[in-house]
CSV table of C-alpha atoms in Angstrom, one decimal:
chain,number,residue,atom,x,y,z
A,878,PRO,CA,-45.0,8.1,0.1
A,879,GLY,CA,-42.0,7.4,-2.0
A,880,ARG,CA,-42.1,10.8,-3.6
A,881,ARG,CA,-39.8,13.7,-3.1
A,882,PHE,CA,-41.3,17.1,-3.9
A,883,VAL,CA,-38.7,19.8,-5.3
A,884,ARG,CA,-39.8,23.4,-5.1
A,885,VAL,CA,-38.4,25.5,-8.1
A,886,PRO,CA,-37.7,29.2,-7.6
A,887,PRO,CA,-40.0,31.4,-9.7
A,888,VAL,CA,-39.0,31.5,-13.4
A,889,HIS,CA,-38.4,35.2,-13.3
A,890,ASP,CA,-35.6,34.7,-10.7
A,891,LEU,CA,-33.8,31.7,-12.6
A,892,SER,CA,-30.5,32.4,-14.3
A,893,GLY,CA,-29.1,30.5,-17.2
A,894,ASP,CA,-27.2,28.1,-15.1
A,895,GLU,CA,-30.4,27.4,-13.1
A,896,ALA,CA,-32.5,26.9,-16.3
A,897,GLU,CA,-29.8,24.4,-17.3
A,898,ARG,CA,-30.2,22.7,-13.9
A,899,LEU,CA,-34.0,22.6,-14.3
A,900,HIS,CA,-33.8,20.9,-17.3
A,901,THR,CA,-31.6,18.4,-15.8
A,902,LEU,CA,-33.9,17.9,-12.8
A,903,VAL,CA,-37.2,17.5,-14.9
A,904,ALA,CA,-35.4,15.0,-17.3
A,905,ALA,CA,-35.5,12.7,-14.1
A,906,ALA,CA,-38.9,13.5,-12.7
A,907,HIS,CA,-42.2,11.6,-12.4
A,908,THR,CA,-44.5,14.8,-12.4
A,909,VAL,CA,-43.9,18.3,-13.3
A,910,VAL,CA,-46.4,20.7,-11.9
A,911,THR,CA,-46.3,24.3,-13.5
A,912,GLN,CA,-48.1,27.3,-14.7
A,913,PRO,CA,-48.3,27.9,-18.4
A,914,ILE,CA,-45.0,29.8,-19.5
A,915,ARG,CA,-44.3,31.0,-22.9
A,916,ASP,CA,-41.4,29.7,-24.9
A,917,ASP,CA,-37.9,31.4,-24.5
A,918,TYR,CA,-39.3,33.2,-21.2
A,919,ARG,CA,-36.6,36.0,-20.5
A,920,GLY,CA,-34.5,34.4,-23.2
A,921,LEU,CA,-34.3,31.2,-21.6
A,922,PRO,CA,-35.7,27.8,-22.4
A,923,LEU,CA,-38.3,28.0,-19.5
A,924,GLY,CA,-41.5,27.6,-21.5
A,925,THR,CA,-43.9,25.0,-20.5
A,926,ARG,CA,-43.6,23.1,-24.0
A,927,GLN,CA,-39.8,23.5,-23.7
A,928,ILE,CA,-39.8,21.8,-20.3
A,929,ALA,CA,-42.4,19.1,-21.3
A,930,ALA,CA,-40.1,18.4,-24.2
A,931,ALA,CA,-37.0,17.8,-21.9
A,932,THR,CA,-38.7,15.1,-20.0
A,933,THR,CA,-41.0,12.0,-20.2
A,934,ALA,CA,-42.8,13.1,-16.9
A,935,ARG,CA,-46.4,13.9,-16.7
A,936,VAL,CA,-46.8,17.7,-16.8
A,937,VAL,CA,-49.6,19.1,-14.8
A,938,THR,CA,-50.6,22.8,-15.4
A,939,LEU,CA,-52.6,25.2,-13.2
A,940,PRO,CA,-53.2,28.9,-14.1
A,941,PRO,CA,-51.6,31.8,-12.5
A,942,VAL,CA,-53.7,33.3,-9.9
A,943,ARG,CA,-54.3,36.9,-10.3
A,944,PHE,CA,-57.3,38.6,-8.5
A,945,ALA,CA,-57.7,42.4,-8.3
A,946,GLY,CA,-61.1,42.5,-6.4
A,947,LEU,CA,-59.2,43.1,-3.1
A,948,HIS,CA,-56.7,45.6,-4.7
A,949,PRO,CA,-58.5,47.3,-7.6
A,950,PHE,CA,-56.0,50.0,-7.9
A,951,GLN,CA,-53.0,47.6,-8.2
A,952,ALA,CA,-51.0,46.2,-11.0
A,953,ALA,CA,-47.9,44.0,-11.2
A,954,ILE,CA,-46.3,44.6,-14.6
A,955,ARG,CA,-43.0,45.0,-16.4
A,956,VAL,CA,-42.2,46.9,-19.5
A,957,PRO,CA,-39.5,45.9,-22.1
A,958,GLY,CA,-36.1,47.6,-21.4
A,959,ILE,CA,-36.8,48.3,-17.7
A,960,ASP,CA,-36.1,45.2,-15.7
A,961,GLU,CA,-36.5,46.6,-12.3
A,962,ASP,CA,-39.2,47.2,-9.6
A,963,PRO,CA,-40.3,50.6,-8.1
A,964,PRO,CA,-38.9,51.1,-4.5
A,965,LEU,CA,-40.4,49.6,-1.3
A,966,VAL,CA,-42.9,47.6,-2.8
A,967,PRO,CA,-42.9,45.9,-6.5
A,968,TYR,CA,-46.3,47.0,-7.4
A,969,HIS,CA,-48.0,50.0,-9.2
A,970,ASP,CA,-51.0,52.0,-7.9
A,971,ILE,CA,-53.0,53.0,-11.1
A,972,ARG,CA,-53.7,56.4,-9.2
A,973,THR,CA,-50.1,57.1,-8.7
A,974,LEU,CA,-49.1,56.0,-12.1
A,975,ALA,CA,-52.0,58.1,-13.6
A,976,GLY,CA,-50.8,61.2,-11.7
A,977,ALA,CA,-47.5,60.8,-13.1
A,978,ALA,CA,-48.9,60.5,-16.7
A,979,GLY,CA,-51.0,63.8,-16.0
A,980,ILE,CA,-54.3,61.7,-16.1
A,981,PRO,CA,-57.1,62.5,-13.9
A,982,VAL,CA,-58.6,59.5,-12.0
A,983,ALA,CA,-60.8,59.0,-9.0
A,984,ALA,CA,-59.3,58.5,-5.5
A,985,ALA,CA,-61.4,55.4,-4.9
A,986,LEU,CA,-63.7,53.3,-6.8
A,987,PRO,CA,-67.5,52.8,-5.6
A,988,PRO,CA,-67.9,49.3,-4.2
A,989,THR,CA,-69.9,48.0,-7.1
A,990,ARG,CA,-67.1,49.1,-9.6
A,991,GLY,CA,-64.5,47.6,-7.5
A,992,ARG,CA,-66.4,44.3,-7.2
A,993,ALA,CA,-66.6,44.5,-11.0
A,994,VAL,CA,-62.9,44.6,-11.2
A,995,GLY,CA,-62.8,41.4,-9.3
A,996,GLU,CA,-65.4,39.7,-11.3
A,997,THR,CA,-63.4,40.5,-14.4
A,998,SER,CA,-60.3,38.9,-12.8
A,999,ILE,CA,-62.5,35.7,-12.2
A,1000,ASP,CA,-63.5,35.6,-15.7
A,1001,VAL,CA,-60.0,35.7,-16.9
A,1002,LEU,CA,-59.2,32.8,-14.6
A,1003,ARG,CA,-62.1,30.8,-15.9
A,1004,THR,CA,-60.6,31.4,-19.6
A,1005,ARG,CA,-57.2,30.4,-18.4
A,1006,GLU,CA,-58.1,27.3,-16.5
A,1007,THR,CA,-59.8,25.8,-19.7
A,1008,ARG,CA,-56.3,25.3,-21.0
A,1009,CYS,CA,-55.1,23.8,-17.6
A,1010,ASP,CA,-55.5,20.6,-15.5
A,1011,VAL,CA,-56.3,22.3,-12.2
A,1012,PRO,CA,-59.4,24.5,-11.9
A,1013,ILE,CA,-59.2,27.7,-9.7
A,1014,SER,CA,-61.7,30.1,-10.4
A,1015,ASP,CA,-64.4,28.6,-8.1
A,1016,LEU,CA,-62.3,29.2,-5.1
A,1017,PHE,CA,-63.3,32.9,-5.5
A,1018,ASP,CA,-66.9,32.2,-5.2
A,1019,ASP,CA,-66.9,33.4,-1.5
A,1020,VAL,CA,-64.0,36.1,-1.2
A,1021,THR,CA,-62.3,36.7,2.1
A,1022,ALA,CA,-59.4,38.9,2.9
A,1023,ASP,CA,-57.2,36.0,3.3
A,1024,HIS,CA,-57.7,35.1,-0.5
A,1025,MET,CA,-55.0,37.5,-1.7
A,1026,ARG,CA,-52.1,39.4,-0.1
A,1027,THR,CA,-51.5,41.5,-3.3
A,1028,VAL,CA,-52.9,41.4,-6.7
A,1029,ASN,CA,-50.8,38.4,-7.7
A,1030,HIS,CA,-50.0,36.6,-4.2
A,1031,PRO,CA,-52.7,34.4,-3.0
A,1032,GLY,CA,-53.3,33.6,0.7
A,1033,ASN,CA,-54.0,30.5,2.5
A,1034,ALA,CA,-57.6,30.5,1.6
A,1035,VAL,CA,-56.4,29.8,-2.0
A,1036,TRP,CA,-53.2,27.9,-1.5
A,1037,LEU,CA,-54.6,25.0,0.8
A,1038,PRO,CA,-57.6,24.0,-1.4
A,1039,LEU,CA,-55.4,24.6,-4.6
A,1040,GLY,CA,-52.8,22.2,-2.9
A,1041,GLU,CA,-55.5,19.7,-2.2
A,1042,ARG,CA,-56.6,19.7,-5.8
A,1043,VAL,CA,-53.1,19.3,-7.1
A,1044,LEU,CA,-52.5,16.3,-4.8
A,1045,ARG,CA,-55.6,14.8,-6.1
A,1046,VAL,CA,-54.8,15.2,-9.7
A,1047,LEU,CA,-51.5,13.5,-9.0
A,1048,GLY,CA,-53.3,10.6,-7.1
A,1049,VAL,CA,-51.6,11.4,-3.8
A,1050,ALA,CA,-53.9,10.3,-0.8
A,1051,GLY,CA,-54.6,12.9,1.9
A,1052,GLY,CA,-54.7,16.8,1.7
A,1053,PRO,CA,-52.1,19.3,2.3
A,1054,THR,CA,-50.6,19.9,5.7
A,1055,ASP,CA,-51.8,23.4,7.2
A,1056,PRO,CA,-48.3,25.1,8.0
A,1057,GLY,CA,-50.0,27.0,10.7
A,1058,ARG,CA,-48.8,30.3,9.4
A,1059,PRO,CA,-49.7,32.7,6.7
A,1060,LEU,CA,-48.3,31.8,3.3
A,1061,LEU,CA,-46.6,34.2,0.8
A,1062,ALA,CA,-47.3,37.0,3.3
A,1063,ALA,CA,-44.1,39.0,3.2
A,1064,VAL,CA,-45.9,41.8,1.3
A,1065,ARG,CA,-49.5,42.7,2.1
A,1066,ALA,CA,-51.2,45.7,0.3
A,1067,PRO,CA,-53.6,48.0,1.9
A,1068,LEU,CA,-57.3,47.0,2.4
A,1069,GLU,CA,-59.4,49.9,1.5
A,1070,PRO,CA,-62.9,50.8,2.9
A,1071,GLU,CA,-64.7,50.4,-0.4
A,1072,VAL,CA,-63.1,47.0,-0.9
A,1073,VAL,CA,-64.4,45.9,2.5
A,1074,GLU,CA,-67.7,47.2,1.5
A,1075,ALA,CA,-67.8,45.7,-1.9
A,1076,TRP,CA,-67.2,42.1,-0.6
A,1077,SER,CA,-68.8,42.4,2.8
A,1078,LEU,CA,-65.5,41.5,4.7
A,1079,PRO,CA,-65.6,41.3,8.5
A,1080,GLU,CA,-62.1,42.9,8.6
A,1081,GLU,CA,-61.5,46.6,9.3
A,1082,PRO,CA,-59.9,48.7,6.5
A,1083,ARG,CA,-56.1,49.1,6.7
A,1084,ALA,CA,-54.6,52.0,5.0
A,1085,ASN,CA,-50.8,50.9,5.2
A,1086,TRP,CA,-48.9,48.2,3.7
A,1087,ILE,CA,-47.2,45.5,5.7
A,1088,VAL,CA,-43.8,44.5,4.5
A,1089,ASP,CA,-41.9,41.8,6.4
A,1090,GLY,CA,-44.3,42.2,9.3
A,1091,ALA,CA,-43.9,45.9,9.7
A,1092,ASP,CA,-46.3,48.6,8.7
A,1093,LEU,CA,-45.2,50.7,5.8
A,1094,ASP,CA,-46.9,54.2,5.3
A,1095,ALA,CA,-48.9,54.2,2.1
A,1096,ASP,CA,-48.1,57.9,1.6
A,1097,GLU,CA,-44.1,57.0,1.8
A,1098,VAL,CA,-44.7,54.4,-0.8
A,1099,GLU,CA,-46.6,56.9,-3.2
A,1100,ALA,CA,-43.9,59.4,-2.7
A,1101,ALA,CA,-41.2,57.2,-3.6
A,1102,HIS,CA,-43.1,55.7,-6.6
A,1103,ARG,CA,-43.8,59.3,-7.8
A,1104,GLU,CA,-40.0,59.9,-7.8
A,1105,TRP,CA,-39.4,56.6,-9.5
A,1106,TYR,CA,-41.7,57.5,-12.3
A,1107,ALA,CA,-40.5,60.9,-12.8
A,1108,ALA,CA,-37.0,59.5,-13.7
A,1109,ARG,CA,-38.5,57.0,-15.9
A,1110,PRO,CA,-41.0,58.6,-18.3
A,1111,GLU,CA,-40.6,55.9,-20.8
A,1112,PHE,CA,-42.0,53.3,-18.3
A,1113,VAL,CA,-45.0,55.6,-17.6
A,1114,ARG,CA,-45.8,55.8,-21.2
A,1115,ALA,CA,-45.6,52.0,-21.7
A,1116,ALA,CA,-47.4,51.2,-18.3
A,1117,VAL,CA,-50.3,53.5,-19.2
A,1118,GLU,CA,-50.8,51.7,-22.4
A,1119,ARG,CA,-50.5,48.3,-21.0
A,1120,LEU,CA,-53.0,49.3,-18.2
A,1121,ALA,CA,-55.6,51.0,-20.3
A,1122,PRO,CA,-58.5,48.9,-19.3
A,1123,LEU,CA,-57.8,49.4,-15.8
A,1124,LEU,CA,-57.1,53.1,-16.3
A,1125,ALA,CA,-60.4,53.5,-18.0
A,1126,VAL,CA,-62.2,52.0,-15.0
A,1127,TRP,CA,-60.7,54.5,-12.7
A,1128,ARG,CA,-61.2,57.4,-15.1
A,1129,ALA,CA,-64.9,56.6,-15.4
A,1130,ALA,CA,-65.5,56.3,-11.5
């Protein structure tokens, strides 16, 4: 009651003018809720410390949610000098990327290895949340298919309890309102049989992507990404280096 919530676009979408507007907005804010962001992100004063310095508001932080347990083949990365996404879906499949680099990897991970990838993600969350105000990692004690749409987009099973925790930290009575629809669901990655087995999910495996409510053939995505990688060998080299730990898991499978 008496508070107005303002939703800010993702920092990777903000322009210079919008960054200036953000500083004006937070200067008048009562509370700022944000993920930790490094100083001068993309050359703009969008770092958490920079935002905090622009306001007397309370700054509440929560860790970014990345969980690879449901999509152990997937990565969402950028490399310097290539500020664009691959076609169709803005995600990289380690198997397709490895193929572009001439590196042999398994076609699928055994369930135990896939679950280990997820547990590593949870360990990272535990480390990150020690530097934040709102804990998240325990929300993955019982994993469901609704926990993540992609490797970096949580579903309602995360958003609703996370929203409740943020409101509690803010001292706002009551919990979040269930929107009655899937949140952040424009892109949903495939759900592979080994993943269903690894987490004992009740859902059936799904081979294809779902984009804006329509099925998108995984083979079509793979072909488009192979072509994109072939035209950008510098991206492949940098991405393979960045994703070396995940690549090692798939090479050893």
